Amino acid sequence: MIETAEAVFAERGYSAASMDDIAERVGVSKPMLYEYFNSKEGLLLACIRQSRAALREVTAQATSGATSPEDALHRGLLAFFVFIRERRQAWSLLRHEMALIGTPAADEIEETRRQQTDLIATLMAEHFDADSGLQAEASAEFVVGACERLAIWCERHDDVTPEAATRYAMDILWAGLGNRARP
């Protein structure tokens, strides 16, 4: 149900998506969808939460076992860019937040950013010298924001592979972070 809803929301946008269409594609009745998710917004929230959990899992797994700070950053970036390439519909939901401002869905999307920022700040605390926790957090916010914009750019350039996007990000990010890496 969630995969189908994700596809419909990505194709049509949240406002134009209908529970009737989702139910028909899933092969269940519309009341069944309401039984599981209570509302269209509840279904959207379930989609966003599932995407957030999947993104957290792939980025956390990718960075575990890194041999250096540079390796950790590279692995995390690559996992993110592979995720958005392989899960385009999920990424579409996460990036079209402007239509959702003032809704619980916007809060869920912001929670996705906080999740990734927290993961990156934790990795930075392990691998980088920082003057304070605030510096690590600010750096993590920068990485998340920069990667979001690069991911949106990648959508316009389908020929840019996750590996190439990772190289572009590393060229900029490592220049600023590399001098703070612990040996």
Short mmCIF file of C-alpha atoms in Angstrom, two decimals:
data_model
loop_
_atom_site.label_atom_id
_atom_site.label_comp_id
_atom_site.label_asym_id
_atom_site.label_seq_id
_atom_site.Cartn_x
_atom_site.Cartn_y
_atom_site.Cartn_z
CA MET A 1 0.00 0.00 0.00
CA ILE A 2 2.75 2.41 0.93
CA GLU A 3 4.75 1.77 -2.25
CA THR A 4 1.69 2.36 -4.39
CA ALA A 5 0.72 5.49 -2.48
CA GLU A 6 4.29 6.74 -2.79
CA ALA A 7 4.08 6.28 -6.57
CA VAL A 8 0.75 8.11 -6.83
CA PHE A 9 1.91 10.98 -4.60
CA ALA A 10 5.12 11.29 -6.63
CA GLU A 11 3.25 11.22 -9.97
CA ARG A 12 0.43 13.59 -9.11
CA GLY A 13 1.48 15.48 -6.03
CA TYR A 14 -0.24 15.17 -2.70
CA SER A 15 -3.15 17.50 -3.48
CA ALA A 16 -4.08 15.83 -6.77
CA ALA A 17 -3.62 12.26 -5.53
CA SER A 18 -6.83 10.50 -4.62
CA MET A 19 -7.48 7.73 -2.17
CA ASP A 20 -9.79 6.18 -4.79
CA ASP A 21 -6.91 5.86 -7.25
CA ILE A 22 -4.54 4.50 -4.61
CA ALA A 23 -7.11 1.96 -3.44
CA GLU A 24 -7.80 0.87 -7.02
CA ARG A 25 -4.09 0.42 -7.79
CA VAL A 26 -3.51 -1.52 -4.58
CA GLY A 27 -6.59 -3.66 -5.14
CA VAL A 28 -8.34 -2.83 -1.88
CA SER A 29 -11.36 -0.75 -1.01
CA LYS A 30 -11.04 2.91 -0.12
CA PRO A 31 -12.48 2.23 3.37
CA MET A 32 -9.66 -0.30 3.86
CA LEU A 33 -7.07 2.43 3.26
CA TYR A 34 -8.85 4.61 5.79
CA GLU A 35 -8.91 1.70 8.22
CA TYR A 36 -5.12 1.40 8.05
CA PHE A 37 -4.12 5.08 7.74
CA ASN A 38 -7.16 7.12 8.92
CA SER A 39 -6.73 9.72 6.16
CA LYS A 40 -4.86 10.63 3.02
CA GLU A 41 -2.50 12.65 5.17
CA GLY A 42 -1.97 9.63 7.42
CA LEU A 43 -0.99 7.60 4.36
CA LEU A 44 1.42 10.34 3.24
CA LEU A 45 2.97 10.42 6.73
CA ALA A 46 3.43 6.63 6.60
CA CYS A 47 5.19 7.00 3.24
CA ILE A 48 7.52 9.70 4.56
CA ARG A 49 8.29 7.76 7.74
CA GLN A 50 9.14 4.64 5.76
CA SER A 51 11.43 6.63 3.46
CA ARG A 52 13.11 8.28 6.44
CA ALA A 53 13.74 4.92 8.08
CA ALA A 54 15.17 3.49 4.86
CA LEU A 55 17.45 6.49 4.36
CA ARG A 56 18.69 6.26 7.94
CA GLU A 57 19.39 2.57 7.55
CA VAL A 58 21.36 2.86 4.32
CA THR A 59 23.44 5.82 5.46
CA ALA A 60 24.18 4.34 8.89
CA GLN A 61 25.16 0.99 7.37
CA ALA A 62 27.31 2.66 4.75
CA THR A 63 29.33 4.61 7.29
CA SER A 64 29.88 1.78 9.74
CA GLY A 65 33.28 0.26 9.28
CA ALA A 66 34.75 3.36 7.65
CA THR A 67 38.52 3.38 7.90
CA SER A 68 38.99 7.16 8.05
CA PRO A 69 36.99 10.39 8.30
CA GLU A 70 37.27 10.86 4.54
CA ASP A 71 36.06 7.30 3.97
CA ALA A 72 33.10 7.85 6.33
CA LEU A 73 32.06 11.02 4.53
CA HIS A 74 32.47 9.39 1.12
CA ARG A 75 30.48 6.30 2.11
CA GLY A 76 27.66 8.36 3.61
CA LEU A 77 27.42 10.65 0.59
CA LEU A 78 27.44 7.75 -1.84
CA ALA A 79 24.70 5.97 0.14
CA PHE A 80 22.57 9.13 0.01
CA PHE A 81 23.03 9.66 -3.73
CA VAL A 82 22.37 5.98 -4.48
CA PHE A 83 19.22 6.16 -2.32
CA ILE A 84 17.81 9.12 -4.20
CA ARG A 85 18.61 7.50 -7.55
CA GLU A 86 17.11 4.12 -6.64
CA ARG A 87 14.20 5.51 -4.63
CA ARG A 88 13.17 8.42 -6.84
CA GLN A 89 9.56 8.32 -5.69
CA ALA A 90 10.54 8.46 -2.04
CA TRP A 91 12.95 11.30 -2.77
CA SER A 92 10.20 13.12 -4.66
CA LEU A 93 8.01 13.03 -1.56
CA LEU A 94 10.79 14.32 0.64
CA ARG A 95 11.75 17.19 -1.62
CA HIS A 96 8.30 18.55 -2.51
CA GLU A 97 7.74 19.93 0.94
CA MET A 98 6.75 23.44 -0.14
CA ALA A 99 3.28 22.17 -1.00
CA LEU A 100 3.04 20.72 2.50
CA ILE A 101 4.10 23.70 4.63
CA GLY A 102 2.03 24.00 7.77
CA THR A 103 1.08 20.32 7.77
CA PRO A 104 2.30 17.37 9.81
CA ALA A 105 3.97 16.11 6.61
CA ALA A 106 6.28 19.15 6.58
CA ASP A 107 7.23 18.30 10.17
CA GLU A 108 8.01 14.72 9.11
CA ILE A 109 10.23 15.94 6.30
CA GLU A 110 12.07 18.23 8.69
CA GLU A 111 12.48 15.24 11.01
CA THR A 112 14.22 13.45 8.12
CA ARG A 113 16.69 16.34 7.90
CA ARG A 114 17.24 16.29 11.66
CA GLN A 115 17.81 12.54 11.54
CA GLN A 116 20.50 12.90 8.90
CA THR A 117 22.04 15.93 10.61
CA ASP A 118 22.22 14.01 13.90
CA LEU A 119 23.87 11.05 12.17
CA ILE A 120 26.43 13.28 10.46
CA ALA A 121 27.12 15.29 13.65
CA THR A 122 27.72 12.02 15.54
CA LEU A 123 30.14 10.85 12.85
CA MET A 124 31.89 14.20 12.95
CA ALA A 125 32.29 13.97 16.71
CA GLU A 126 33.95 10.59 16.21
CA HIS A 127 36.23 11.57 13.33
CA PHE A 128 36.78 15.33 13.41
CA ASP A 129 38.18 17.87 15.80
CA ALA A 130 35.54 20.44 16.60
CA ASP A 131 35.70 23.49 18.80
CA SER A 132 32.28 22.59 20.13
CA GLY A 133 29.23 20.44 19.59
CA LEU A 134 27.69 23.45 17.89
CA GLN A 135 30.45 23.48 15.27
CA ALA A 136 29.86 19.79 14.49
CA GLU A 137 26.11 20.40 14.30
CA ALA A 138 26.54 23.45 12.06
CA SER A 139 28.86 21.48 9.77
CA ALA A 140 26.32 18.65 9.61
CA GLU A 141 23.55 21.11 8.70
CA PHE A 142 25.75 22.44 5.92
CA VAL A 143 26.39 18.94 4.56
CA VAL A 144 22.67 18.09 4.59
CA GLY A 145 21.67 21.35 2.90
CA ALA A 146 24.39 21.14 0.27
CA CYS A 147 23.56 17.52 -0.54
CA GLU A 148 19.84 18.29 -0.84
CA ARG A 149 20.56 20.99 -3.39
CA LEU A 150 23.02 18.77 -5.26
CA ALA A 151 20.42 15.98 -5.33
CA ILE A 152 17.85 18.35 -6.84
CA TRP A 153 20.43 19.38 -9.43
CA CYS A 154 21.08 15.70 -10.19
CA GLU A 155 17.40 15.28 -11.08
CA ARG A 156 17.93 17.74 -13.92
CA HIS A 157 21.05 15.88 -15.03
CA ASP A 158 20.07 12.24 -15.26
CA ASP A 159 23.49 11.38 -16.67
CA VAL A 160 25.14 12.31 -13.33
CA THR A 161 25.66 9.03 -11.50
CA PRO A 162 25.63 8.69 -7.70
CA GLU A 163 29.38 8.16 -7.89
CA ALA A 164 29.88 11.42 -9.82
CA ALA A 165 27.61 13.34 -7.43
CA THR A 166 29.63 11.94 -4.53
CA ARG A 167 32.88 13.10 -6.17
CA TYR A 168 31.45 16.59 -6.70
CA ALA A 169 30.32 16.79 -3.08
CA MET A 170 33.61 15.41 -1.74
CA ASP A 171 35.62 17.95 -3.76
CA ILE A 172 33.86 20.79 -1.97
CA LEU A 173 33.11 19.30 1.44
CA TRP A 174 36.42 17.58 2.08
CA ALA A 175 38.28 20.82 1.27
CA GLY A 176 36.64 22.37 4.33
CA LEU A 177 36.43 19.34 6.60
CA GLY A 178 39.69 17.57 5.77
CA ASN A 179 41.85 19.88 7.86
CA ARG A 180 39.74 19.05 10.93
CA ALA A 181 39.94 15.26 10.48
CA ARG A 182 41.63 13.25 13.16
CA PRO A 183 44.44 11.05 11.88
#
